[in-house]
PDB file of C-alpha atoms and ligand atoms in Angstrom:
ATOM      1  CA  UNK A 264      31.759   7.696  32.723  1.00 49.00           C
ATOM      2  CA  UNK A 265      29.459   8.336  30.531  1.00 65.00           C
ATOM      3  CA  UNK A 266      25.769   9.219  32.315  1.00 82.00           C
ATOM      4  CA  UNK A 267      25.075   7.770  35.019  1.00 91.00           C
ATOM      5  CA  UNK A 268      21.552   8.913  35.317  1.00 94.00           C
ATOM      6  CA  UNK A 269      19.051  11.227  33.500  1.00 96.00           C
ATOM      7  CA  UNK A 270      16.989  13.356  35.336  1.00 97.00           C
ATOM      8  CA  UNK A 271      13.822  15.438  35.172  1.00 98.00           C
ATOM      9  CA  UNK A 272      12.033  18.377  37.570  1.00 98.00           C
ATOM     10  CA  UNK A 273       8.940  19.756  37.024  1.00 97.00           C
ATOM     11  CA  UNK A 274       8.755  22.642  39.388  1.00 96.00           C
ATOM     12  CA  UNK A 275       5.810  25.802  40.094  1.00 94.00           C
ATOM     13  CA  UNK A 276       6.056  28.686  42.781  1.00 92.00           C
ATOM     14  CA  UNK A 277       2.533  29.151  45.080  1.00 89.00           C
ATOM     15  CA  UNK A 278       0.509  31.526  43.067  1.00 87.00           C
ATOM     16  CA  UNK A 279       1.707  35.100  43.337  1.00 86.00           C
ATOM     17  CA  UNK A 280       5.531  34.614  44.241  1.00 86.00           C
ATOM     18  CA  UNK A 281       8.444  35.001  41.621  1.00 87.00           C
ATOM     19  CA  UNK A 282      10.175  32.841  44.149  1.00 91.00           C
ATOM     20  CA  UNK A 283       9.610  29.111  44.887  1.00 92.00           C
ATOM     21  CA  UNK A 284      11.187  28.064  48.247  1.00 95.00           C
ATOM     22  CA  UNK A 285      11.575  23.581  46.112  1.00 96.00           C
ATOM     23  CA  UNK A 286      14.698  22.885  44.515  1.00 97.00           C
ATOM     24  CA  UNK A 287      16.022  20.091  43.052  1.00 98.00           C
ATOM     25  CA  UNK A 288      19.928  19.274  42.833  1.00 98.00           C
ATOM     26  CA  UNK A 289      21.410  16.756  40.256  1.00 97.00           C
ATOM     27  CA  UNK A 290      25.733  17.222  40.845  1.00 97.00           C
ATOM     28  CA  UNK A 291      27.849  14.218  39.509  1.00 95.00           C
ATOM     29  CA  UNK A 292      31.052  13.682  41.545  1.00 95.00           C
ATOM     30  CA  UNK A 293      33.464  11.734  40.687  1.00 92.00           C
ATOM     31  CA  UNK A 294      32.597   8.368  42.139  1.00 91.00           C
ATOM     32  CA  UNK A 295      28.549   8.746  42.002  1.00 95.00           C
ATOM     33  CA  UNK A 296      25.661  11.215  41.661  1.00 97.00           C
ATOM     34  CA  UNK A 297      23.646  13.479  44.433  1.00 98.00           C
ATOM     35  CA  UNK A 298      20.418  13.941  44.076  1.00 98.00           C
ATOM     36  CA  UNK A 299      18.645  15.846  45.901  1.00 98.00           C
ATOM     37  CA  UNK A 300      15.125  17.898  46.905  1.00 98.00           C
ATOM     38  CA  UNK A 301      14.907  20.699  49.467  1.00 98.00           C
ATOM     39  CA  UNK A 302      11.749  22.349  50.374  1.00 97.00           C
ATOM     40  CA  UNK A 303      12.413  25.583  52.540  1.00 96.00           C
ATOM     41  CA  UNK A 304       9.568  26.088  55.053  1.00 95.00           C
ATOM     42  CA  UNK A 305       6.983  28.085  54.247  1.00 88.00           C
ATOM     43  CA  UNK A 306       7.179  29.945  50.639  1.00 86.00           C
ATOM     44  CA  UNK A 307       8.442  33.310  48.697  1.00 89.00           C
ATOM     45  CA  UNK A 308      10.791  34.899  49.408  1.00 92.00           C
ATOM     46  CA  UNK A 309      12.739  33.181  52.993  1.00 93.00           C
ATOM     47  CA  UNK A 310      11.998  30.332  51.821  1.00 94.00           C
ATOM     48  CA  UNK A 311      14.024  30.072  48.674  1.00 95.00           C
ATOM     49  CA  UNK A 312      16.384  31.998  50.555  1.00 96.00           C
ATOM     50  CA  UNK A 313      17.182  28.671  53.038  1.00 97.00           C
ATOM     51  CA  UNK A 314      16.830  26.063  49.606  1.00 97.00           C
ATOM     52  CA  UNK A 315      19.470  27.975  48.212  1.00 97.00           C
ATOM     53  CA  UNK A 316      22.043  27.963  50.750  1.00 98.00           C
ATOM     54  CA  UNK A 317      20.366  24.174  50.946  1.00 98.00           C
ATOM     55  CA  UNK A 318      21.558  23.833  47.589  1.00 98.00           C
ATOM     56  CA  UNK A 319      24.965  25.149  47.468  1.00 98.00           C
ATOM     57  CA  UNK A 320      26.183  23.427  50.806  1.00 98.00           C
ATOM     58  CA  UNK A 321      25.044  19.879  48.846  1.00 98.00           C
ATOM     59  CA  UNK A 322      26.706  21.384  45.832  1.00 98.00           C
ATOM     60  CA  UNK A 323      30.356  21.534  47.752  1.00 98.00           C
ATOM     61  CA  UNK A 324      29.576  18.520  49.704  1.00 98.00           C
ATOM     62  CA  UNK A 325      28.741  16.424  46.668  1.00 98.00           C
ATOM     63  CA  UNK A 326      30.845  13.362  47.426  1.00 97.00           C
ATOM     64  CA  UNK A 327      30.002  13.365  51.090  1.00 97.00           C
ATOM     65  CA  UNK A 328      27.921  10.874  52.468  1.00 97.00           C
ATOM     66  CA  UNK A 329      24.269  11.812  53.348  1.00 98.00           C
ATOM     67  CA  UNK A 330      24.041  12.327  57.060  1.00 98.00           C
ATOM     68  CA  UNK A 331      27.512  14.110  56.772  1.00 98.00           C
ATOM     69  CA  UNK A 332      25.947  16.775  53.999  1.00 98.00           C
ATOM     70  CA  UNK A 333      22.478  17.179  56.553  1.00 98.00           C
ATOM     71  CA  UNK A 334      24.933  18.252  59.642  1.00 98.00           C
ATOM     72  CA  UNK A 335      26.849  20.617  56.898  1.00 98.00           C
ATOM     73  CA  UNK A 336      23.598  21.957  56.018  1.00 98.00           C
ATOM     74  CA  UNK A 337      21.952  22.103  59.448  1.00 98.00           C
ATOM     75  CA  UNK A 338      25.248  24.077  60.047  1.00 98.00           C
ATOM     76  CA  UNK A 339      24.338  26.430  57.181  1.00 98.00           C
ATOM     77  CA  UNK A 340      21.102  26.873  57.901  1.00 98.00           C
ATOM     78  CA  UNK A 341      20.936  27.742  61.779  1.00 96.00           C
ATOM     79  CA  UNK A 342      19.683  31.493  60.618  1.00 94.00           C
ATOM     80  CA  UNK A 343      17.333  30.685  58.499  1.00 96.00           C
ATOM     81  CA  UNK A 344      13.686  29.426  58.801  1.00 95.00           C
ATOM     82  CA  UNK A 345      15.041  26.070  58.031  1.00 98.00           C
ATOM     83  CA  UNK A 346      14.597  23.661  55.042  1.00 98.00           C
ATOM     84  CA  UNK A 347      12.701  20.355  54.742  1.00 98.00           C
ATOM     85  CA  UNK A 348      15.493  17.601  52.036  1.00 98.00           C
ATOM     86  CA  UNK A 349      15.393  13.991  51.012  1.00 98.00           C
ATOM     87  CA  UNK A 350      18.816  13.055  49.429  1.00 98.00           C
ATOM     88  CA  UNK A 351      20.244   9.557  47.203  1.00 98.00           C
ATOM     89  CA  UNK A 352      23.376   9.458  46.652  1.00 98.00           C
ATOM     90  CA  UNK A 353      24.683   6.554  44.185  1.00 97.00           C
ATOM     91  CA  UNK A 354      27.699   5.334  44.264  1.00 95.00           C
ATOM     92  CA  UNK A 355      28.429   4.538  40.042  1.00 90.00           C
ATOM     93  CA  UNK A 356      31.098   1.645  41.012  1.00 90.00           C
ATOM     94  CA  UNK A 357      28.926  -0.500  42.828  1.00 92.00           C
ATOM     95  CA  UNK A 358      25.613   0.639  42.323  1.00 93.00           C
ATOM     96  CA  UNK A 359      24.391   0.675  45.703  1.00 96.00           C
ATOM     97  CA  UNK A 360      22.422   4.326  46.844  1.00 97.00           C
ATOM     98  CA  UNK A 361      22.443   5.841  50.143  1.00 98.00           C
ATOM     99  CA  UNK A 362      18.803   7.613  50.716  1.00 98.00           C
ATOM    100  CA  UNK A 363      18.048   9.691  53.801  1.00 98.00           C
ATOM    101  CA  UNK A 364      15.536  12.358  54.328  1.00 98.00           C
ATOM    102  CA  UNK A 365      14.476  14.625  56.922  1.00 98.00           C
ATOM    103  CA  UNK A 366      10.549  16.129  57.085  1.00 98.00           C
ATOM    104  CA  UNK A 367       8.106  15.138  54.420  1.00 96.00           C
ATOM    105  CA  UNK A 368      10.575  15.390  50.700  1.00 97.00           C
ATOM    106  CA  UNK A 369       9.054  11.910  49.936  1.00 97.00           C
ATOM    107  CA  UNK A 370      11.120   9.856  47.610  1.00 97.00           C
ATOM    108  CA  UNK A 371       9.893   6.663  45.899  1.00 95.00           C
ATOM    109  CA  UNK A 372      11.991   4.141  43.757  1.00 96.00           C
ATOM    110  CA  UNK A 373      10.101   2.327  41.473  1.00 95.00           C
ATOM    111  CA  UNK A 374      11.840  -0.828  40.059  1.00 94.00           C
ATOM    112  CA  UNK A 375      10.643  -0.812  36.925  1.00 90.00           C
ATOM    113  CA  UNK A 376      12.926  -3.993  35.122  1.00 84.00           C
ATOM    114  CA  UNK A 377      12.253  -5.755  38.112  1.00 88.00           C
ATOM    115  CA  UNK A 378      10.048  -8.572  38.071  1.00 87.00           C
ATOM    116  CA  UNK A 379       7.351  -8.170  38.983  1.00 89.00           C
ATOM    117  CA  UNK A 380       7.746  -4.595  39.177  1.00 89.00           C
ATOM    118  CA  UNK A 381       8.139  -3.109  42.982  1.00 91.00           C
ATOM    119  CA  UNK A 382       8.271  -0.018  44.530  1.00 93.00           C
ATOM    120  CA  UNK A 383      10.288   0.810  47.745  1.00 94.00           C
ATOM    121  CA  UNK A 384       9.713   4.043  49.740  1.00 95.00           C
ATOM    122  CA  UNK A 385      12.198   6.164  51.861  1.00 96.00           C
ATOM    123  CA  UNK A 386      11.630   6.158  55.319  1.00 95.00           C
ATOM    124  CA  UNK A 387      10.991   9.701  56.306  1.00 95.00           C
ATOM    125  CA  UNK A 388      12.090  11.371  59.743  1.00 95.00           C
ATOM    126  CA  UNK A 389       9.874  14.139  60.917  1.00 97.00           C
ATOM    127  CA  UNK A 390      12.399  17.411  62.006  1.00 98.00           C
ATOM    128  CA  UNK A 391      13.632  20.382  60.620  1.00 98.00           C
ATOM    129  CA  UNK A 392      17.481  21.068  58.806  1.00 98.00           C
ATOM    130  CA  UNK A 393      19.045  24.513  60.705  1.00 98.00           C
ATOM    131  CA  UNK A 394      16.505  24.007  63.289  1.00 97.00           C
ATOM    132  CA  UNK A 395      15.703  20.240  65.118  1.00 97.00           C
ATOM    133  CA  UNK A 396      17.349  17.573  63.214  1.00 97.00           C
ATOM    134  CA  UNK A 397      16.713  13.740  63.831  1.00 97.00           C
ATOM    135  CA  UNK A 398      18.769  10.979  64.827  1.00 96.00           C
ATOM    136  CA  UNK A 399      20.220  10.654  61.393  1.00 97.00           C
ATOM    137  CA  UNK A 400      20.009   7.367  59.568  1.00 95.00           C
ATOM    138  CA  UNK A 401      21.097   6.612  56.141  1.00 95.00           C
ATOM    139  CA  UNK A 402      19.341   3.243  54.871  1.00 96.00           C
ATOM    140  CA  UNK A 403      21.743   1.550  51.892  1.00 97.00           C
ATOM    141  CA  UNK A 404      20.276  -0.373  48.753  1.00 96.00           C
ATOM    142  CA  UNK A 405      21.368  -1.508  45.503  1.00 95.00           C
ATOM    143  CA  UNK A 406      19.548   0.099  42.359  1.00 95.00           C
ATOM    144  CA  UNK A 407      19.643  -1.342  38.617  1.00 93.00           C
ATOM    145  CA  UNK A 408      19.024  -0.185  35.266  1.00 93.00           C
ATOM    146  CA  UNK A 409      15.423   0.571  34.587  1.00 93.00           C
ATOM    147  CA  UNK A 410      15.017   2.070  37.986  1.00 95.00           C
ATOM    148  CA  UNK A 411      12.875   5.194  38.886  1.00 96.00           C
ATOM    149  CA  UNK A 412      13.999   7.406  41.637  1.00 97.00           C
ATOM    150  CA  UNK A 413      10.933   9.687  41.945  1.00 97.00           C
ATOM    151  CA  UNK A 414      11.020  12.796  44.495  1.00 98.00           C
ATOM    152  CA  UNK A 415       8.325  15.209  45.149  1.00 97.00           C
ATOM    153  CA  UNK A 416       7.869  17.920  47.659  1.00 97.00           C
ATOM    154  CA  UNK A 417       4.596  18.358  49.522  1.00 95.00           C
ATOM    155  CA  UNK A 418       3.221  20.676  47.238  1.00 95.00           C
ATOM    156  CA  UNK A 419       2.461  17.629  45.499  1.00 96.00           C
ATOM    157  CA  UNK A 420      -0.683  15.097  45.967  1.00 94.00           C
ATOM    158  CA  UNK A 421       0.486  12.200  47.669  1.00 88.00           C
ATOM    159  CA  UNK A 422      -1.953  10.429  46.429  1.00 87.00           C
ATOM    160  CA  UNK A 423       0.352  10.101  42.921  1.00 85.00           C
ATOM    161  CA  UNK A 424       1.875   6.785  44.201  1.00 80.00           C
ATOM    162  CA  UNK A 425      -1.225   5.271  43.918  1.00 78.00           C
ATOM    163  CA  UNK A 426      -1.894   5.518  40.210  1.00 76.00           C
ATOM    164  CA  UNK A 427       1.440   5.561  39.422  1.00 80.00           C
ATOM    165  CA  UNK A 428       2.154   1.433  39.605  1.00 80.00           C
ATOM    166  CA  UNK A 429       5.440  -0.091  39.325  1.00 81.00           C
ATOM    167  CA  UNK A 430       4.675  -1.979  36.897  1.00 82.00           C
ATOM    168  CA  UNK A 431       3.136   0.921  34.422  1.00 84.00           C
ATOM    169  CA  UNK A 432       5.054  -0.067  31.086  1.00 81.00           C
ATOM    170  CA  UNK A 433       4.806   3.788  30.722  1.00 83.00           C
ATOM    171  CA  UNK A 434       7.323   4.276  33.481  1.00 88.00           C
ATOM    172  CA  UNK A 435       9.825   2.238  31.246  1.00 88.00           C
ATOM    173  CA  UNK A 436      10.385   4.354  28.587  1.00 89.00           C
ATOM    174  CA  UNK A 437       8.960   7.697  28.988  1.00 94.00           C
ATOM    175  CA  UNK A 438      11.583  10.479  29.126  1.00 96.00           C
ATOM    176  CA  UNK A 439      11.514  11.934  32.888  1.00 97.00           C
ATOM    177  CA  UNK A 440      10.805  14.863  31.667  1.00 98.00           C
ATOM    178  CA  UNK A 441       7.528  13.806  30.653  1.00 96.00           C
ATOM    179  CA  UNK A 442       6.914  11.630  33.399  1.00 95.00           C
ATOM    180  CA  UNK A 443       8.262  15.198  36.049  1.00 96.00           C
ATOM    181  CA  UNK A 444       5.526  17.311  33.515  1.00 97.00           C
ATOM    182  CA  UNK A 445       2.541  14.185  33.717  1.00 94.00           C
ATOM    183  CA  UNK A 446       3.114  14.569  37.518  1.00 94.00           C
ATOM    184  CA  UNK A 447       3.322  18.050  38.713  1.00 96.00           C
ATOM    185  CA  UNK A 448       0.175  18.708  35.912  1.00 95.00           C
ATOM    186  CA  UNK A 449      -1.997  16.221  37.642  1.00 93.00           C
ATOM    187  CA  UNK A 450      -1.564  15.699  41.296  1.00 95.00           C
ATOM    188  CA  UNK A 451       0.554  19.801  42.146  1.00 95.00           C
ATOM    189  CA  UNK A 452      -1.447  21.625  44.468  1.00 94.00           C
ATOM    190  CA  UNK A 453      -1.919  25.538  44.004  1.00 89.00           C
ATOM    191  CA  UNK A 454      -1.515  25.712  47.801  1.00 90.00           C
ATOM    192  CA  UNK A 455       2.153  25.417  48.322  1.00 91.00           C
ATOM    193  CA  UNK A 456       4.790  26.099  46.448  1.00 93.00           C
ATOM    194  CA  UNK A 457       5.751  22.183  43.955  1.00 96.00           C
ATOM    195  CA  UNK A 458       8.203  20.263  42.792  1.00 97.00           C
ATOM    196  CA  UNK A 459       9.050  16.629  41.014  1.00 97.00           C
ATOM    197  CA  UNK A 460      12.392  15.216  40.051  1.00 98.00           C
ATOM    198  CA  UNK A 461      12.245  12.253  38.171  1.00 98.00           C
ATOM    199  CA  UNK A 462      15.513   9.866  37.884  1.00 97.00           C
ATOM    200  CA  UNK A 463      15.866   7.401  35.839  1.00 97.00           C
ATOM    201  CA  UNK A 464      19.197   5.174  36.616  1.00 95.00           C
ATOM    202  CA  UNK A 465      21.163   4.040  33.658  1.00 93.00           C
ATOM    203  CA  UNK A 466      24.257   1.886  34.972  1.00 87.00           C
ATOM    204  CA  UNK A 467      27.430   2.930  34.954  1.00 66.00           C
ATOM    205  CA  UNK A 468      28.121   0.609  32.246  1.00 60.00           C
ATOM    206  CA  UNK A 469      29.460   2.312  28.878  1.00 48.00           C
TER     207      UNK A 469
HETATM  208 MN1   MN B 663       6.159  22.824  50.643  1.00 89.40          MN
END
């Protein structure tokens, strides 16, 4: 299988901290790829420790369905301060994506090659993984070559979505790392850890 996606991550820790509680993961598995962004509650070492446990758990079970992944993380995080997280699992064989979020890690799907270009946002449920889970319901939708998936933690101002129209021609070709860097520079807050993960779906064609 060739590369199914390309990815860019831009992140910075709360000023004065060496460790960020915000972490991103892109993990291929035999039938597809898992993408995730995790925000450990608060900031500093305890937040980073919780986020690290979540990421390790996601790596271990990457091929599992998102609902199962959140349940595994919930168990693993019981003795931590907990995290919020959003996941997207893309199946390479049929171009279907399943996504799920607990807490406030925003995920936008920008269908930049559709006519007209369109945007969909992951429906988030309140809760804290490791402390209190909401009823878990994952949503399934198709993704097409060129689609962008943008994860942002709450260290990124939420109005970024309104100034990044899906029809922006830059989004079709600009390297995903540049898109991530641009969003962090323009919309990153200095009052929290901040992270942007940008994924472009390349499709499973050779
Ligand atoms: Mn945060």
